[in-house]
PDB file of C-alpha atoms in Angstrom:
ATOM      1  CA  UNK B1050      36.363 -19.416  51.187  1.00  0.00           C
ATOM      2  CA  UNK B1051      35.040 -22.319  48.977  1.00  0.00           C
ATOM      3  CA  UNK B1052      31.415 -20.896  48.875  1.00  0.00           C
ATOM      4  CA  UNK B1053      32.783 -17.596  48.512  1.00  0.00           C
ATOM      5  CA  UNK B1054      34.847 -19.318  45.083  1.00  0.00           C
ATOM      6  CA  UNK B1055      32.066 -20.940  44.105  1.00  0.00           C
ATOM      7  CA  UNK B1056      29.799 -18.056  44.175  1.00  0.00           C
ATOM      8  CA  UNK B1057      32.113 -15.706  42.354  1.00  0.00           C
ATOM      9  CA  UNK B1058      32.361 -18.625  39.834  1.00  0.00           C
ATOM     10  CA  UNK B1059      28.554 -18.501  39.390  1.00  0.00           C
ATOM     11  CA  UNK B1060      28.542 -14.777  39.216  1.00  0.00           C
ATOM     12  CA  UNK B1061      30.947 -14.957  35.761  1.00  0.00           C
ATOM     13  CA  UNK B1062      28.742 -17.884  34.447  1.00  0.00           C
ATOM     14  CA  UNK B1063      25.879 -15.594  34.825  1.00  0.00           C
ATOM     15  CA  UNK B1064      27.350 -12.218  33.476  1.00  0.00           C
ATOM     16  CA  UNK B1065      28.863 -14.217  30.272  1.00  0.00           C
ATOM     17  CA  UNK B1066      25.656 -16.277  30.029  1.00  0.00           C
ATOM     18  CA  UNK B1067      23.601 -13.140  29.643  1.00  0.00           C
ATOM     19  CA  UNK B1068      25.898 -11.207  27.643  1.00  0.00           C
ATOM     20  CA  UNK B1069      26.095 -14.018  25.193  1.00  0.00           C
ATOM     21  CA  UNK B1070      22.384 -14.657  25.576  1.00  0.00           C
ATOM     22  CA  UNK B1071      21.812 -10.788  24.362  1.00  0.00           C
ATOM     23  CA  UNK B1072      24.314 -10.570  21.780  1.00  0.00           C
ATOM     24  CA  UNK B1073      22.440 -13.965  20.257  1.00  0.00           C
ATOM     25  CA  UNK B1074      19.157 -12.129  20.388  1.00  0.00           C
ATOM     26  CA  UNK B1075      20.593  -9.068  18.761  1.00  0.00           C
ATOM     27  CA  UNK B1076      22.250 -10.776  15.865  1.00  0.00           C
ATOM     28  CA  UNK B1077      18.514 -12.890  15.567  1.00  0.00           C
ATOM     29  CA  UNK B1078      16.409  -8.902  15.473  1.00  0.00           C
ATOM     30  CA  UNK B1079      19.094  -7.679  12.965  1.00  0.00           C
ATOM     31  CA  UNK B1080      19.221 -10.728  10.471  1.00  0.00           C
ATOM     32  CA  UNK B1081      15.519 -10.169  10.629  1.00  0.00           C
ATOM     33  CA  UNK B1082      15.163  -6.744   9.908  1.00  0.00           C
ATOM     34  CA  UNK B1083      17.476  -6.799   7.664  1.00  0.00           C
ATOM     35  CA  UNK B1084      15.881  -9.680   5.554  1.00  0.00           C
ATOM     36  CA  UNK B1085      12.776  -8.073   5.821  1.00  0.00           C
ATOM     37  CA  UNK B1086      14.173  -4.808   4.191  1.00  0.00           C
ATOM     38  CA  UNK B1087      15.734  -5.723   1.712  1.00  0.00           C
ATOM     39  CA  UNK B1088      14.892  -9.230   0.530  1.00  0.00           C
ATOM     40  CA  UNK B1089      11.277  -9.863   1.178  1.00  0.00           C
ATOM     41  CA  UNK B1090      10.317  -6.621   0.020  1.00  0.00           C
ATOM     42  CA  UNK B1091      11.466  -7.733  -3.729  1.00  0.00           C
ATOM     43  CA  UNK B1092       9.020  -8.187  -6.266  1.00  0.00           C
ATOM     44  CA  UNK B1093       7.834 -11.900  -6.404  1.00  0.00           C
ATOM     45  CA  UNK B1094      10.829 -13.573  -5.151  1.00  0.00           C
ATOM     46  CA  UNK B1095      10.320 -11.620  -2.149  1.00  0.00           C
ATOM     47  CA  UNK B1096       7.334 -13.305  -1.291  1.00  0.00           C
ATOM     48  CA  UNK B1097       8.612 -16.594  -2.203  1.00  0.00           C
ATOM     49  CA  UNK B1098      11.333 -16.188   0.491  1.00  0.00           C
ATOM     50  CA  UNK B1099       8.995 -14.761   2.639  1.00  0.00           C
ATOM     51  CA  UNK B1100       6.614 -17.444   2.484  1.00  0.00           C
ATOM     52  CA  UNK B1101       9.959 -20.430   3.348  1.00  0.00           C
ATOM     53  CA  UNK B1102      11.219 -17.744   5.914  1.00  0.00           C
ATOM     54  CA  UNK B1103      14.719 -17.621   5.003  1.00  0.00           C
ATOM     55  CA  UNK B1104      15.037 -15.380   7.619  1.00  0.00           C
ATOM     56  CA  UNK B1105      14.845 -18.214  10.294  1.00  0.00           C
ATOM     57  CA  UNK B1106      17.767 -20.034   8.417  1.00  0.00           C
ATOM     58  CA  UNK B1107      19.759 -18.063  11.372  1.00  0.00           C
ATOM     59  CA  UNK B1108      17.990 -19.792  13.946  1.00  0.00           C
ATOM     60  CA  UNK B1109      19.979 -22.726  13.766  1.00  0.00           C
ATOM     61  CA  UNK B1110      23.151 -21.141  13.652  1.00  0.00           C
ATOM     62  CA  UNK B1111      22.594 -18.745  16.391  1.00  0.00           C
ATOM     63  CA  UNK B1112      21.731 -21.736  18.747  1.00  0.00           C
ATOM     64  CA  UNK B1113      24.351 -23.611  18.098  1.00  0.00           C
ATOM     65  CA  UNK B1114      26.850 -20.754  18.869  1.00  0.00           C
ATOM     66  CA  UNK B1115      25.234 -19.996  21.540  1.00  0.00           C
ATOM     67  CA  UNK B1116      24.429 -23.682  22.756  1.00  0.00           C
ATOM     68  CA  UNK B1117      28.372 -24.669  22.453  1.00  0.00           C
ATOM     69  CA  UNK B1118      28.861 -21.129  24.351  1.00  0.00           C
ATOM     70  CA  UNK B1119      26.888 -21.742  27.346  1.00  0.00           C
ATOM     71  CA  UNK B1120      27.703 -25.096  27.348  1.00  0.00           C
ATOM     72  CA  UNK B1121      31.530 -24.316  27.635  1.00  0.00           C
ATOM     73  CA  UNK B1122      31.000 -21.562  30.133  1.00  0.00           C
ATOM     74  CA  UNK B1123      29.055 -24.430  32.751  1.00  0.00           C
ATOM     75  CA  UNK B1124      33.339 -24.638  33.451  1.00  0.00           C
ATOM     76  CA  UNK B1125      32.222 -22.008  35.751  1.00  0.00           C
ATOM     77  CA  UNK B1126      29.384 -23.959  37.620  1.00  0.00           C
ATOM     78  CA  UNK B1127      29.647 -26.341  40.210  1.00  0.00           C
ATOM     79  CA  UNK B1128      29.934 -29.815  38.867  1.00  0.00           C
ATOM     80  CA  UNK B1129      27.116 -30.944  41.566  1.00  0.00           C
ATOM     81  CA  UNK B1130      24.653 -28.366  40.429  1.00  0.00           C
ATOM     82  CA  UNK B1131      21.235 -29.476  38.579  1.00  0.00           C
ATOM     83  CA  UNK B1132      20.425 -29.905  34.654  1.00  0.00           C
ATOM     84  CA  UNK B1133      17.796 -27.610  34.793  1.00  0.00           C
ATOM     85  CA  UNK B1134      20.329 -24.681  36.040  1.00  0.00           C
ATOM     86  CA  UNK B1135      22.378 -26.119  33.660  1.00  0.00           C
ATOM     87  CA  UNK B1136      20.152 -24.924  30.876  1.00  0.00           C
ATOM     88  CA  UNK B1137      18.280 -21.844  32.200  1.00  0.00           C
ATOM     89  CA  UNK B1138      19.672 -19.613  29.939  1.00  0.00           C
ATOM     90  CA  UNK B1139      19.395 -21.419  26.693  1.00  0.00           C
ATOM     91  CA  UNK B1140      15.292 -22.149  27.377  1.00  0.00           C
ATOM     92  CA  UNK B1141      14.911 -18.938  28.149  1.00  0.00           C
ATOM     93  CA  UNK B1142      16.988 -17.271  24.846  1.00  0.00           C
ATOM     94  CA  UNK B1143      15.431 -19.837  22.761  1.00  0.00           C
ATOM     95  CA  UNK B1144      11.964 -18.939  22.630  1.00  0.00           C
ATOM     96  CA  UNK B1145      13.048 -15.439  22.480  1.00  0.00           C
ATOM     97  CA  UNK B1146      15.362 -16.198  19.625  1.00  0.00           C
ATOM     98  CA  UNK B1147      12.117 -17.472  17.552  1.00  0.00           C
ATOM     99  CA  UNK B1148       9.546 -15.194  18.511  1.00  0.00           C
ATOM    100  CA  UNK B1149      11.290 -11.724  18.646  1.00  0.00           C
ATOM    101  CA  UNK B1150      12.001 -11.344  14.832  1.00  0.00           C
ATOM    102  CA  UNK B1151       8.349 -11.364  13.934  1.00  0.00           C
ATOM    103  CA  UNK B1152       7.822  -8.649  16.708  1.00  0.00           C
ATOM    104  CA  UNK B1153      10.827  -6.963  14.171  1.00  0.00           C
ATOM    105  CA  UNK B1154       8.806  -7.595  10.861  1.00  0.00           C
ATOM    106  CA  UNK B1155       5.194  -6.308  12.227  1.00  0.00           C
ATOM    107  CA  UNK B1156       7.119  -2.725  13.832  1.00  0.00           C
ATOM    108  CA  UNK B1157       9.082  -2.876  10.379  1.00  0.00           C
ATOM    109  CA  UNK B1158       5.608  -3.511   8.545  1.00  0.00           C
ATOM    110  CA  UNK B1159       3.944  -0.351  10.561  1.00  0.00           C
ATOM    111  CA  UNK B1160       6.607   1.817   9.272  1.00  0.00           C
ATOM    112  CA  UNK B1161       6.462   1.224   6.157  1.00  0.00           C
ATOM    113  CA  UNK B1162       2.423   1.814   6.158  1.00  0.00           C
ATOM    114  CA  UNK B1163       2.679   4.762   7.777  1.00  0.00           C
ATOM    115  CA  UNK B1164       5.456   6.320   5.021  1.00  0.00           C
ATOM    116  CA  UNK B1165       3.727   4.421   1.904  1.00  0.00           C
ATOM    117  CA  UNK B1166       0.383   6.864   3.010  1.00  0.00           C
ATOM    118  CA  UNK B1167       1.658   9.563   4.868  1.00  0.00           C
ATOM    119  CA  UNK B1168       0.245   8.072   8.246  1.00  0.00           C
ATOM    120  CA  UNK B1169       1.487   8.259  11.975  1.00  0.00           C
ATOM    121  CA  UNK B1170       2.786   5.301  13.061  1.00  0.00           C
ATOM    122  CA  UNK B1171      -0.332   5.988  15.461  1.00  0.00           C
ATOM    123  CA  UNK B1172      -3.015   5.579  13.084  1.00  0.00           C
ATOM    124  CA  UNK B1173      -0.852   3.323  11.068  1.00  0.00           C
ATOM    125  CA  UNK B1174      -1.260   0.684  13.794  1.00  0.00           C
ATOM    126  CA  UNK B1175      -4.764   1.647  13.868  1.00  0.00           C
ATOM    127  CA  UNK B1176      -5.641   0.696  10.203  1.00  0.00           C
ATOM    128  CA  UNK B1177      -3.126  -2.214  10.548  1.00  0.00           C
ATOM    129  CA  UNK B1178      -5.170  -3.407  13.901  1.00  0.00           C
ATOM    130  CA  UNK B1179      -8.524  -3.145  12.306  1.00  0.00           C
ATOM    131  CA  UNK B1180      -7.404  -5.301   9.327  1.00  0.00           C
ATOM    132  CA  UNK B1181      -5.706  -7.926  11.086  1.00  0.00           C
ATOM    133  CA  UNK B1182      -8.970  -8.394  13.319  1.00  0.00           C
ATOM    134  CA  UNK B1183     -10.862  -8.982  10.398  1.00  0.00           C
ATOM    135  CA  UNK B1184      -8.328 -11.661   9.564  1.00  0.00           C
ATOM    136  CA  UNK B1185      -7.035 -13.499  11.772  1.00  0.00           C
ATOM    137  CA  UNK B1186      -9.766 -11.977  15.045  1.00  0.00           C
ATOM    138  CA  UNK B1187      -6.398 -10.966  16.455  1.00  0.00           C
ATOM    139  CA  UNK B1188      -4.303  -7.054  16.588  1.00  0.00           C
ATOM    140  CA  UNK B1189      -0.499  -5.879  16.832  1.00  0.00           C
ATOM    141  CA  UNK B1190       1.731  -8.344  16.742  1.00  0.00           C
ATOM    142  CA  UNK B1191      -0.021 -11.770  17.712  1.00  0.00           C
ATOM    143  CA  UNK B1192      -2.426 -11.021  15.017  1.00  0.00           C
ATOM    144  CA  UNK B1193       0.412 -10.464  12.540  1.00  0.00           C
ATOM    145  CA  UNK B1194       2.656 -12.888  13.571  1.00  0.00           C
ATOM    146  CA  UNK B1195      -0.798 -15.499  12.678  1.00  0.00           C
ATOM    147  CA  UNK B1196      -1.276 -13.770   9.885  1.00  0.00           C
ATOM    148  CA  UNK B1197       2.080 -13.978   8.052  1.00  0.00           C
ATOM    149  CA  UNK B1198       1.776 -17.709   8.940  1.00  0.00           C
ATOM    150  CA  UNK B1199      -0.546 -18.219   5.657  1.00  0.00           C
ATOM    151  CA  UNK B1200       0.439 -15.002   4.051  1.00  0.00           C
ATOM    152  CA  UNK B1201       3.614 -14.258   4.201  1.00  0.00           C
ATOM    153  CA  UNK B1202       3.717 -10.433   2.995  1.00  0.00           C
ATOM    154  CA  UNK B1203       1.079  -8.581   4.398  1.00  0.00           C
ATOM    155  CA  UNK B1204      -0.430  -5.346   2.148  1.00  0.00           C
ATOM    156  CA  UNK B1205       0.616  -1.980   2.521  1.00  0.00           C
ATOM    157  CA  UNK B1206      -1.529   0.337   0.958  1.00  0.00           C
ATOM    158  CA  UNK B1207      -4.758   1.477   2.214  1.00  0.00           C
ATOM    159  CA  UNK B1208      -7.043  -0.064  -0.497  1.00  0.00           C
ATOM    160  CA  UNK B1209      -5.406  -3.454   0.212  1.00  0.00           C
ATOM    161  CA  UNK B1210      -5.875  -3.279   3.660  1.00  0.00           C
ATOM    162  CA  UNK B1211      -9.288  -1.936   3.942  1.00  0.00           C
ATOM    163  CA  UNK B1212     -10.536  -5.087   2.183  1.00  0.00           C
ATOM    164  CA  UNK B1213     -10.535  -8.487   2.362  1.00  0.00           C
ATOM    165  CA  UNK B1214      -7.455  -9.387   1.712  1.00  0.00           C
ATOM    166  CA  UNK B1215      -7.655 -13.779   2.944  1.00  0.00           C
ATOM    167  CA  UNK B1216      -6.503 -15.891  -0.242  1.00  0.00           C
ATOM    168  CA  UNK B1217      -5.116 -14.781  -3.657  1.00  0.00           C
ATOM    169  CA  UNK B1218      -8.025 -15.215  -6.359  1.00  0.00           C
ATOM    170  CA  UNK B1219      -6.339 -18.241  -7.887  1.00  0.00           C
ATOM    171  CA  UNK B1220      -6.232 -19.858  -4.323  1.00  0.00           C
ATOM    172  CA  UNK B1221     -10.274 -18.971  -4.288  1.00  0.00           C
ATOM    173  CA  UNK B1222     -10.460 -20.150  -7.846  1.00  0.00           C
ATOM    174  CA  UNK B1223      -9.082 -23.577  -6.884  1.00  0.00           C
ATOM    175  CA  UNK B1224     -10.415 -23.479  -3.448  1.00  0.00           C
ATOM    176  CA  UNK B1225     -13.925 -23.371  -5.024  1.00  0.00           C
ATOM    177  CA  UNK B1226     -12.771 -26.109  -7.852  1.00  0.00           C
ATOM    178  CA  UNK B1227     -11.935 -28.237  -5.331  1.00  0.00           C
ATOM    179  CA  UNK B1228     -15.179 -28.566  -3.346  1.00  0.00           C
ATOM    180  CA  UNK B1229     -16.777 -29.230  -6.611  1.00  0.00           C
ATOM    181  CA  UNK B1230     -14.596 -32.525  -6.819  1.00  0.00           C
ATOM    182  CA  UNK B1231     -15.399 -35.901  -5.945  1.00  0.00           C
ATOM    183  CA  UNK B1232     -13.272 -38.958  -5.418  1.00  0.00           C
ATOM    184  CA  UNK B1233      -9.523 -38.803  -5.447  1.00  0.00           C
ATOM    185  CA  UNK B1234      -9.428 -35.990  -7.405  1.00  0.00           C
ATOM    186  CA  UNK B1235     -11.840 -33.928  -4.871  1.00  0.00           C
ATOM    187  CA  UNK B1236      -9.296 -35.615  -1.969  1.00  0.00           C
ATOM    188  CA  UNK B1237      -6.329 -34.372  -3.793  1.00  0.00           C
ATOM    189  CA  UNK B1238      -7.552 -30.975  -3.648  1.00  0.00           C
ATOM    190  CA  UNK B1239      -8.782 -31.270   0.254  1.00  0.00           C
ATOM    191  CA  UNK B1240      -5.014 -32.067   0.566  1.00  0.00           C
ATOM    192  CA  UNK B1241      -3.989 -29.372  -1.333  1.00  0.00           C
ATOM    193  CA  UNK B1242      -5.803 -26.665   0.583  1.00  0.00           C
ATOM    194  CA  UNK B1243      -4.834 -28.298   4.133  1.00  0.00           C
ATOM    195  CA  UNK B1244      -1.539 -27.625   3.057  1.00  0.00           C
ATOM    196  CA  UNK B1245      -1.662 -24.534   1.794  1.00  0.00           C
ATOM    197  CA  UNK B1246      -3.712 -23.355   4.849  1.00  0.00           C
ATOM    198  CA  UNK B1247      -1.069 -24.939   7.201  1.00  0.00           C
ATOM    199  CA  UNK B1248       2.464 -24.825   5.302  1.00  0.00           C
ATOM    200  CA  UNK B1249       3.584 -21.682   7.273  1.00  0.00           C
ATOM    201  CA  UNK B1250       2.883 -23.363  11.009  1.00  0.00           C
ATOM    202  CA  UNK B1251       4.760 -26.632   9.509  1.00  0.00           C
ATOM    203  CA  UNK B1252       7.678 -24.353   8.665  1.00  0.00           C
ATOM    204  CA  UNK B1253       8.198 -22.515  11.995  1.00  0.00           C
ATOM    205  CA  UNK B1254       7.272 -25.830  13.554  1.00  0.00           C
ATOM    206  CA  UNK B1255      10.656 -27.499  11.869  1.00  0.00           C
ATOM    207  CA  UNK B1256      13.061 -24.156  12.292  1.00  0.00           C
ATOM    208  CA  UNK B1257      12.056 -24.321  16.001  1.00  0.00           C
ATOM    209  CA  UNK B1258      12.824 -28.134  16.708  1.00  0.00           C
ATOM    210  CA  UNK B1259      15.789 -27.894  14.638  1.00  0.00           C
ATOM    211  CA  UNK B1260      16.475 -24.908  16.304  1.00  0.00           C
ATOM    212  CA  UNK B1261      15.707 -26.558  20.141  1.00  0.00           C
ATOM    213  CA  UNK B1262      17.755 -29.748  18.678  1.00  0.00           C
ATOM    214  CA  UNK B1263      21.215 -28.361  17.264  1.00  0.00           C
ATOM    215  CA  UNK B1264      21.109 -25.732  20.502  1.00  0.00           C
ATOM    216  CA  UNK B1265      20.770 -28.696  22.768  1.00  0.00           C
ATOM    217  CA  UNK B1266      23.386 -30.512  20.594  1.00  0.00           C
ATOM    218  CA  UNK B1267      25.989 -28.116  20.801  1.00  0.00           C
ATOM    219  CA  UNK B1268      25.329 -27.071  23.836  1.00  0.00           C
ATOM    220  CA  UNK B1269      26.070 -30.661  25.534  1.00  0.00           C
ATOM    221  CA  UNK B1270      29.554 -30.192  23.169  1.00  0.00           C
ATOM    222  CA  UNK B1271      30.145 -27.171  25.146  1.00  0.00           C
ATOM    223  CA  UNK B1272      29.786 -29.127  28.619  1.00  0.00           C
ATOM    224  CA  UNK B1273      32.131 -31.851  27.327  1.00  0.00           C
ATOM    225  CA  UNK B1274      34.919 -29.484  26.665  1.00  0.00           C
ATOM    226  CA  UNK B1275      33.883 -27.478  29.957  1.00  0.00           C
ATOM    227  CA  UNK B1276      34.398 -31.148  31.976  1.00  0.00           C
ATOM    228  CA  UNK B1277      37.793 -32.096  30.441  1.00  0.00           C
ATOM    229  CA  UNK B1278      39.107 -28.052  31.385  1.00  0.00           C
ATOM    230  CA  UNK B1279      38.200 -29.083  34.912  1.00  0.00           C
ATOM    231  CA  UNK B1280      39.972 -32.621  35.083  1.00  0.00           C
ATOM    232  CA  UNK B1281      43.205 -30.590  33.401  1.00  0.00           C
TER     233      UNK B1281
END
C-alpha cells in the first residue's frame, strides 16, 4: 500500500509539474509575441528595445514562479528520492523558456514578410532563408535567432533583404575609421567593434544565468516550504 501511496504521490507531482511547466512556456511565447508586435515594431525605439531584449525581462519572473512552484510541489515526492529528479522539470522548461520565444519572433517575422509583399508564407521563408545564409551561413530559425543576436530587427521588404544587409553604414563608417587608428585610440575602437559585434550574445548570456540562478533560487524556497508541510 506504501508503494502504491507513493506512486500516486509521484503521479500528481508529475501532472502539476507539467501543467505548470506548460503554462510557464505559454506565458514566455505570448510575452514574446506580443512584444514583438507591438513594441519592437515601433519606429526607433523599437529597435532600441529590440536590441536590450526587453522581451526576456520575463525570463526571470517566469522562473522564479515556476522554480518556487515545482519546488513546493517536491511535497509530493519521496523525501529519499535524488536531486537530479528533484529538478527534471525545471532543466528541462528552462532551456525551453529561453529558446522558444525567438522560434515566436522568426514565425512572427515570416508573416509579416509575406503580408508587407504579398508573398506565401512559402516563398516568404524562401527569400527569408536565402538572406539569412548570406548572413549568418545559417536558414529558419537558427539562422535568425544568430542573426538578431547583432541585429536586432531584421528587414522586411524585398529590397532590404535581397542585399547585404550586415552593419548600418555608420557602423562601416567607424568600422573602417577604426582600422585606420593606431595606439590607444586604434585599441579603443578594436574595443568598440568587439562589443558591438558581441553585445547581443552578452545579453542573452546574463538573462539566461539570471534566469538559471533566480529559478534555482526559488525553486530551493519551494522545497523548504514543501519539507516543513511534511514535518506538520
Amino acid at each position: 500500500m506504501q508503494v502504491k501511496s507513493h506512486q500516486r504521490h509521484m503521479g500528481i507531482y508529475f501532472l502539476l509539474g507539467i501543467l505548470v511547466c506548460g503554462s510557464t512556456i505559454a506565458s514566455k511565447l505570448a510575452v514574446v509575441w506580443g512584444v514583438d508586435s507591438y513594441i519592437y515594431s515601433l519606429p526607433i525605439v523599437g529597435g532600441v528595445l529590440a536590441s536590450l531584449e526587453i522581451a526576456e525581462i520575463s525570463s526571470p519572473i517566469l522562473l522564479a514562479l515556476l522554480g518556487i512552484a515545482l519546488g513546493a510541489l517536491t511535497y509530493y515526492l519521496p523525501s529519499d528520492i535524488n536531486l537530479g529528479m528533484r529538478l527534471l522539470l525545471l532543466g528541462i522548461t528552462l532551456p525551453l523558456v529561453l529558446i522558444l520565444g525567438h522560434r515566436v519572433r522568426y514565425y512572427t517575422w515570416l508573416q509579416r514578410v509575406a503580408d508587407q509583399e504579398s508573398l506565401s508564407l512559402e516563398q516568404a521563408q524562401q527569400v527569408t532563408d536565402t538572406f539569412l545564409r548570406r548572413e549568418t551561413d545559417k536558414s529558419g530559425s537558427v539562422g535568425f535567432y544568430w542573426y538578431t543576436a547583432t541585429r536586432a530587427v531584421p528587414p522586411t521588404r524585398l529590397d532590404n533583404l535581397e542585399t547585404s544587409n550586415d552593419t548600418s553604414s555608420l557602423q562601416t563608417q567607424l568600422t573602417d575609421l577604426g582600422k585606420r587608428q593606431t595606439g590607444l585610440l586604434g585599441l579603443a575602437f578594436t574595443v568598440y567593434n568587439w562589443l558591438f559585434a558581441h553585445a547581443g550574445w552578452g545579453i542573452r548570456a546574463m538573462y539566461a544565468l539570471l534566469s538559471g540562478f533566480i529559478g534555482l533560487a526559488y525553486f530551493y524556497k519551494g522545497q523548504r516550504w514543501a519539507t516543513r508541510q511534511r514535518r506538520q
